[in-house]
XYZ file of C-alpha atoms in Angstrom:
194
model
C 21.432 25.194 -23.902
C 21.425 22.300 -26.611
C 18.610 20.424 -27.228
C 20.156 17.389 -25.308
C 20.508 19.010 -22.224
C 17.285 20.832 -22.167
C 15.821 17.434 -21.906
C 17.928 16.279 -19.567
C 17.173 18.878 -17.488
C 13.854 18.763 -18.181
C 13.621 15.014 -17.595
C 15.389 15.310 -14.009
C 12.804 17.901 -12.989
C 10.099 15.714 -13.788
C 11.251 12.939 -11.877
C 12.385 14.916 -9.319
C 9.008 16.283 -8.504
C 6.993 12.806 -9.493
C 9.683 11.668 -6.179
C 9.595 14.594 -4.073
C 7.423 12.426 -2.184
C 9.098 9.111 -2.366
C 9.444 7.388 1.054
C 13.096 5.963 -0.523
C 14.524 9.466 -1.571
C 12.999 10.897 1.695
C 15.415 9.024 3.628
C 18.100 10.091 1.514
C 17.315 13.498 1.614
C 14.885 14.505 4.655
C 15.049 18.102 3.940
C 11.677 18.327 2.030
C 12.764 22.369 1.878
C 15.582 21.570 -0.055
C 14.428 17.820 -1.683
C 12.841 18.855 -5.373
C 16.570 20.993 -5.911
C 18.583 18.358 -4.429
C 16.840 15.204 -6.455
C 16.643 17.391 -9.837
C 20.521 16.799 -9.805
C 19.897 13.810 -8.398
C 18.530 13.031 -11.527
C 20.560 14.791 -13.842
C 23.373 12.097 -13.156
C 21.114 9.132 -13.924
C 19.203 11.063 -16.921
C 22.672 10.933 -18.032
C 23.432 7.622 -17.697
C 20.279 6.049 -19.078
C 20.693 8.462 -22.120
C 24.362 6.529 -22.796
C 23.484 2.972 -21.927
C 19.774 2.386 -21.437
C 16.821 4.644 -22.684
C 15.060 7.760 -21.189
C 11.377 8.425 -22.195
C 9.622 11.673 -21.079
C 5.873 11.577 -21.873
C 4.145 13.915 -23.899
C 3.253 17.367 -22.389
C 5.984 16.044 -19.033
C 3.618 14.057 -17.342
C 6.118 11.752 -16.362
C 9.660 10.157 -17.142
C 11.080 6.569 -16.953
C 14.627 5.492 -17.130
C 15.234 1.522 -17.672
C 18.464 -0.582 -18.983
C 17.969 -4.279 -21.164
C 19.044 -6.961 -20.569
C 22.834 -6.486 -22.742
C 24.016 -3.823 -20.349
C 25.202 -4.857 -16.388
C 23.874 -1.864 -14.284
C 26.306 -1.981 -11.436
C 29.958 -1.759 -13.724
C 32.431 0.885 -13.348
C 30.327 3.002 -15.092
C 27.987 2.935 -12.253
C 30.966 2.955 -9.811
C 31.730 6.645 -11.379
C 27.928 7.652 -11.291
C 27.998 6.312 -7.431
C 31.004 8.797 -7.055
C 29.078 11.760 -8.257
C 26.086 11.144 -6.976
C 27.596 11.197 -3.418
C 28.874 14.721 -4.108
C 25.302 15.758 -4.751
C 24.169 14.108 -1.585
C 26.809 15.699 0.771
C 26.151 18.912 -0.785
C 22.333 18.763 0.570
C 22.208 16.232 3.374
C 25.600 16.087 4.032
C 28.197 13.185 5.242
C 24.707 11.388 7.177
C 23.111 11.224 4.106
C 25.787 9.869 2.164
C 26.076 7.021 4.375
C 22.319 6.379 4.290
C 22.198 5.772 0.362
C 25.105 3.802 1.093
C 23.273 1.560 3.127
C 20.208 1.807 0.462
C 22.449 1.367 -2.922
C 24.571 -1.298 -0.757
C 20.954 -3.307 -0.418
C 20.053 -3.142 -3.820
C 22.862 -4.357 -5.051
C 22.824 -7.261 -3.119
C 19.319 -8.294 -4.569
C 20.394 -7.355 -8.254
C 19.100 -10.761 -9.861
C 21.933 -12.682 -11.930
C 19.967 -14.113 -14.762
C 19.609 -11.508 -18.053
C 16.615 -9.311 -17.549
C 15.428 -5.718 -17.996
C 15.213 -3.458 -15.685
C 13.288 -0.685 -14.453
C 15.464 2.037 -12.373
C 13.540 4.715 -12.201
C 9.427 5.810 -13.289
C 8.027 8.412 -12.271
C 5.044 10.549 -12.973
C 3.968 14.128 -11.875
C 1.725 13.875 -9.145
C -1.343 15.519 -10.688
C -0.644 12.955 -13.614
C -1.120 9.951 -11.293
C -3.538 7.486 -12.429
C -4.136 8.792 -16.022
C -2.797 6.370 -18.065
C 0.531 7.965 -18.068
C 2.689 5.106 -16.281
C 1.510 2.471 -18.467
C 2.193 4.356 -21.642
C 5.945 5.001 -20.001
C 5.975 1.023 -18.975
C 4.919 -0.563 -22.271
C 7.853 0.127 -24.302
C 10.415 -2.195 -21.656
C 7.947 -5.100 -21.719
C 7.213 -4.956 -25.324
C 11.242 -5.319 -25.349
C 11.265 -7.822 -22.612
C 8.805 -10.364 -24.278
C 10.777 -9.777 -27.346
C 13.831 -10.935 -26.236
C 12.254 -13.468 -24.031
C 13.599 -12.059 -20.633
C 12.571 -11.210 -18.049
C 12.084 -7.300 -15.782
C 12.938 -6.441 -12.396
C 12.302 -3.513 -10.457
C 12.198 -2.512 -7.224
C 9.307 -0.089 -5.936
C 10.210 2.468 -3.537
C 6.857 2.807 -1.995
C 3.705 0.902 -1.141
C 1.242 2.556 -3.296
C 2.997 1.615 -6.472
C 3.092 -2.483 -6.308
C -0.517 -2.547 -7.628
C 0.142 -1.036 -10.592
C 2.861 -3.030 -10.997
C 1.076 -5.979 -10.436
C -1.350 -5.115 -13.000
C 1.600 -5.229 -15.477
C 2.679 -8.816 -14.874
C 5.096 -8.117 -11.847
C 4.696 -10.052 -8.905
C 6.771 -9.303 -5.250
C 9.748 -11.878 -5.233
C 10.614 -10.062 -1.410
C 10.794 -7.266 0.866
C 13.880 -5.603 1.070
C 13.990 -3.558 4.507
C 16.565 -0.446 5.086
C 16.883 1.057 8.209
C 14.517 1.283 10.818
C 11.606 2.746 8.678
C 11.740 2.260 5.240
C 11.399 -1.433 3.186
C 11.474 -1.716 -0.973
C 9.798 -4.382 -2.552
C 11.920 -6.637 -5.156
C 9.415 -6.914 -7.931
C 10.119 -9.623 -11.128
C 7.930 -10.087 -14.753
C 8.209 -13.350 -16.170
C 9.176 -12.529 -20.267
Protein backbone atom coordinates (compact mmCIF):
# COMPACT_ATOMS: atom_id res chain seq x y z
CA UNK A 1 0.00 0.00 0.00
CA UNK A 2 1.43 3.42 -0.94
CA UNK A 3 1.64 6.37 1.44
CA UNK A 4 -1.53 8.04 0.12
CA UNK A 5 -3.55 4.83 0.52
CA UNK A 6 -2.19 4.38 4.05
CA UNK A 7 -3.28 7.92 4.95
CA UNK A 8 -6.73 7.34 3.43
CA UNK A 9 -7.15 4.07 5.35
CA UNK A 10 -5.93 5.55 8.64
CA UNK A 11 -8.08 8.67 8.32
CA UNK A 12 -11.16 6.61 7.43
CA UNK A 13 -10.54 4.36 10.42
CA UNK A 14 -10.21 7.33 12.80
CA UNK A 15 -13.40 8.93 11.45
CA UNK A 16 -15.24 5.59 11.71
CA UNK A 17 -14.23 5.14 15.33
CA UNK A 18 -15.07 8.77 16.11
CA UNK A 19 -18.53 8.49 14.57
CA UNK A 20 -19.35 4.98 15.83
CA UNK A 21 -21.56 6.43 18.59
CA UNK A 22 -23.01 9.23 16.46
CA UNK A 23 -26.84 9.28 16.20
CA UNK A 24 -26.86 10.28 12.51
CA UNK A 25 -24.65 7.40 11.43
CA UNK A 26 -26.48 5.01 13.75
CA UNK A 27 -29.59 6.08 11.82
CA UNK A 28 -27.94 4.98 8.57
CA UNK A 29 -26.12 1.94 10.03
CA UNK A 30 -28.26 0.71 12.95
CA UNK A 31 -26.35 -2.57 13.43
CA UNK A 32 -23.75 -1.68 16.06
CA UNK A 33 -21.92 -4.98 15.42
CA UNK A 34 -20.92 -3.96 11.88
CA UNK A 35 -21.06 -0.16 12.20
CA UNK A 36 -17.31 0.53 12.51
CA UNK A 37 -16.51 -1.71 9.53
CA UNK A 38 -19.32 -0.10 7.51
CA UNK A 39 -18.17 3.40 8.49
CA UNK A 40 -14.56 2.63 7.60
CA UNK A 41 -15.69 1.71 4.08
CA UNK A 42 -18.01 4.74 3.98
CA UNK A 43 -15.34 7.20 5.12
CA UNK A 44 -12.75 5.91 2.65
CA UNK A 45 -14.98 7.37 -0.06
CA UNK A 46 -15.36 10.71 1.73
CA UNK A 47 -11.62 10.93 2.45
CA UNK A 48 -10.83 10.37 -1.24
CA UNK A 49 -13.27 13.13 -2.20
CA UNK A 50 -11.84 15.42 0.46
CA UNK A 51 -8.30 14.79 -0.82
CA UNK A 52 -9.43 15.63 -4.37
CA UNK A 53 -11.64 18.66 -3.73
CA UNK A 54 -11.06 19.85 -0.20
CA UNK A 55 -8.72 19.43 2.74
CA UNK A 56 -8.23 16.34 4.87
CA UNK A 57 -6.24 16.60 8.08
CA UNK A 58 -5.34 13.79 10.44
CA UNK A 59 -4.42 14.93 13.96
CA UNK A 60 -1.06 14.02 15.38
CA UNK A 61 -0.98 10.50 16.80
CA UNK A 62 -4.19 9.81 14.86
CA UNK A 63 -6.50 11.19 17.58
CA UNK A 64 -8.98 12.77 15.20
CA UNK A 65 -9.58 13.92 11.64
CA UNK A 66 -11.39 16.58 9.65
CA UNK A 67 -12.63 16.90 6.07
CA UNK A 68 -13.54 20.41 4.97
CA UNK A 69 -14.14 22.25 1.72
CA UNK A 70 -13.08 25.80 0.75
CA UNK A 71 -15.54 28.38 -0.58
CA UNK A 72 -14.70 27.76 -4.24
CA UNK A 73 -15.91 24.15 -4.08
CA UNK A 74 -19.55 23.39 -4.73
CA UNK A 75 -19.87 20.25 -2.64
CA UNK A 76 -23.13 18.90 -4.03
CA UNK A 77 -22.25 18.76 -7.73
CA UNK A 78 -21.65 15.91 -10.22
CA UNK A 79 -18.68 14.74 -8.09
CA UNK A 80 -21.03 14.25 -5.16
CA UNK A 81 -23.51 12.42 -7.39
CA UNK A 82 -20.74 9.91 -8.19
CA UNK A 83 -19.80 9.70 -4.53
CA UNK A 84 -23.46 9.19 -3.59
CA UNK A 85 -23.68 6.17 -5.93
CA UNK A 86 -20.59 4.60 -4.36
CA UNK A 87 -21.87 5.33 -0.85
CA UNK A 88 -25.17 3.63 -1.69
CA UNK A 89 -23.27 0.44 -2.59
CA UNK A 90 -21.51 0.44 0.81
CA UNK A 91 -24.75 1.19 2.63
CA UNK A 92 -26.66 -1.57 0.86
CA UNK A 93 -23.87 -4.06 1.61
CA UNK A 94 -24.00 -3.33 5.34
CA UNK A 95 -27.61 -2.32 5.87
CA UNK A 96 -29.71 -3.36 2.91
CA UNK A 97 -32.14 -1.29 0.87
CA UNK A 98 -33.83 0.06 3.99
CA UNK A 99 -30.53 1.68 5.04
CA UNK A 100 -30.13 3.16 1.54
CA UNK A 101 -33.60 4.68 1.88
CA UNK A 102 -32.67 6.23 5.26
CA UNK A 103 -29.48 7.65 3.73
CA UNK A 104 -31.40 9.14 0.81
CA UNK A 105 -33.79 10.79 3.26
CA UNK A 106 -30.84 12.18 5.23
CA UNK A 107 -28.91 13.37 2.17
CA UNK A 108 -31.99 15.07 0.69
CA UNK A 109 -32.56 17.03 3.91
CA UNK A 110 -28.90 18.07 4.24
CA UNK A 111 -28.57 19.11 0.59
CA UNK A 112 -31.79 21.16 0.78
CA UNK A 113 -30.39 23.31 3.59
CA UNK A 114 -27.02 24.06 1.99
CA UNK A 115 -26.35 27.83 2.16
CA UNK A 116 -26.37 29.57 -1.21
CA UNK A 117 -23.78 32.21 -0.29
CA UNK A 118 -20.08 31.40 -0.70
CA UNK A 119 -18.77 29.63 2.40
CA UNK A 120 -16.33 27.03 3.56
CA UNK A 121 -17.80 23.88 5.04
CA UNK A 122 -16.78 21.51 7.79
CA UNK A 123 -18.10 18.27 6.39
CA UNK A 124 -16.72 15.71 8.85
CA UNK A 125 -14.89 16.25 12.13
CA UNK A 126 -14.41 13.42 14.60
CA UNK A 127 -12.18 12.49 17.48
CA UNK A 128 -11.48 9.11 18.97
CA UNK A 129 -13.66 8.86 22.09
CA UNK A 130 -10.62 8.85 24.40
CA UNK A 131 -9.29 12.05 22.75
CA UNK A 132 -12.39 14.19 23.29
CA UNK A 133 -12.10 17.24 25.53
CA UNK A 134 -8.33 17.61 25.07
CA UNK A 135 -8.18 20.43 22.51
CA UNK A 136 -7.67 18.16 19.49
CA UNK A 137 -10.93 19.23 17.85
CA UNK A 138 -10.05 22.91 18.23
CA UNK A 139 -6.64 22.35 16.63
CA UNK A 140 -8.27 20.54 13.68
CA UNK A 141 -10.85 23.32 13.29
CA UNK A 142 -8.35 26.22 13.53
CA UNK A 143 -7.10 26.14 9.89
CA UNK A 144 -10.69 26.14 8.61
CA UNK A 145 -11.56 29.22 10.64
CA UNK A 146 -8.33 30.95 9.63
CA UNK A 147 -9.16 30.24 5.97
CA UNK A 148 -12.70 31.62 6.44
CA UNK A 149 -11.44 34.79 8.12
CA UNK A 150 -8.64 35.35 5.58
CA UNK A 151 -11.07 34.92 2.69
CA UNK A 152 -13.92 36.77 4.41
CA UNK A 153 -16.41 33.95 3.98
CA UNK A 154 -18.74 32.31 6.44
CA UNK A 155 -18.32 28.77 7.60
CA UNK A 156 -21.12 26.18 7.70
CA UNK A 157 -21.60 22.75 9.20
CA UNK A 158 -24.31 20.36 10.25
CA UNK A 159 -23.86 19.04 13.76
CA UNK A 160 -25.10 15.49 14.01
CA UNK A 161 -25.11 15.22 17.78
CA UNK A 162 -26.23 17.66 20.50
CA UNK A 163 -23.04 17.09 22.53
CA UNK A 164 -21.01 18.96 19.88
CA UNK A 165 -23.09 22.13 19.71
CA UNK A 166 -21.36 23.86 22.64
CA UNK A 167 -17.95 23.01 21.12
CA UNK A 168 -18.88 24.70 17.85
CA UNK A 169 -20.45 27.66 19.66
CA UNK A 170 -17.17 28.12 21.56
CA UNK A 171 -15.51 28.52 18.14
CA UNK A 172 -17.94 31.19 16.94
CA UNK A 173 -20.69 29.14 15.30
CA UNK A 174 -24.33 29.80 16.04
CA UNK A 175 -27.30 27.51 15.60
CA UNK A 176 -29.28 28.31 12.45
CA UNK A 177 -32.03 25.71 12.49
CA UNK A 178 -32.96 22.22 13.64
CA UNK A 179 -33.07 19.65 10.86
CA UNK A 180 -35.39 16.78 11.82
CA UNK A 181 -34.79 13.46 10.05
CA UNK A 182 -37.40 10.77 10.54
CA UNK A 183 -39.01 10.40 13.95
CA UNK A 184 -36.02 10.42 16.27
CA UNK A 185 -33.05 12.24 14.72
CA UNK A 186 -32.49 16.00 14.79
CA UNK A 187 -29.41 17.56 13.20
CA UNK A 188 -28.44 21.21 13.71
CA UNK A 189 -27.34 23.57 10.95
CA UNK A 190 -24.67 25.95 12.26
CA UNK A 191 -23.03 29.07 10.81
CA UNK A 192 -20.00 31.20 11.68
CA UNK A 193 -19.58 34.67 10.19
CA UNK A 194 -16.12 35.67 8.95
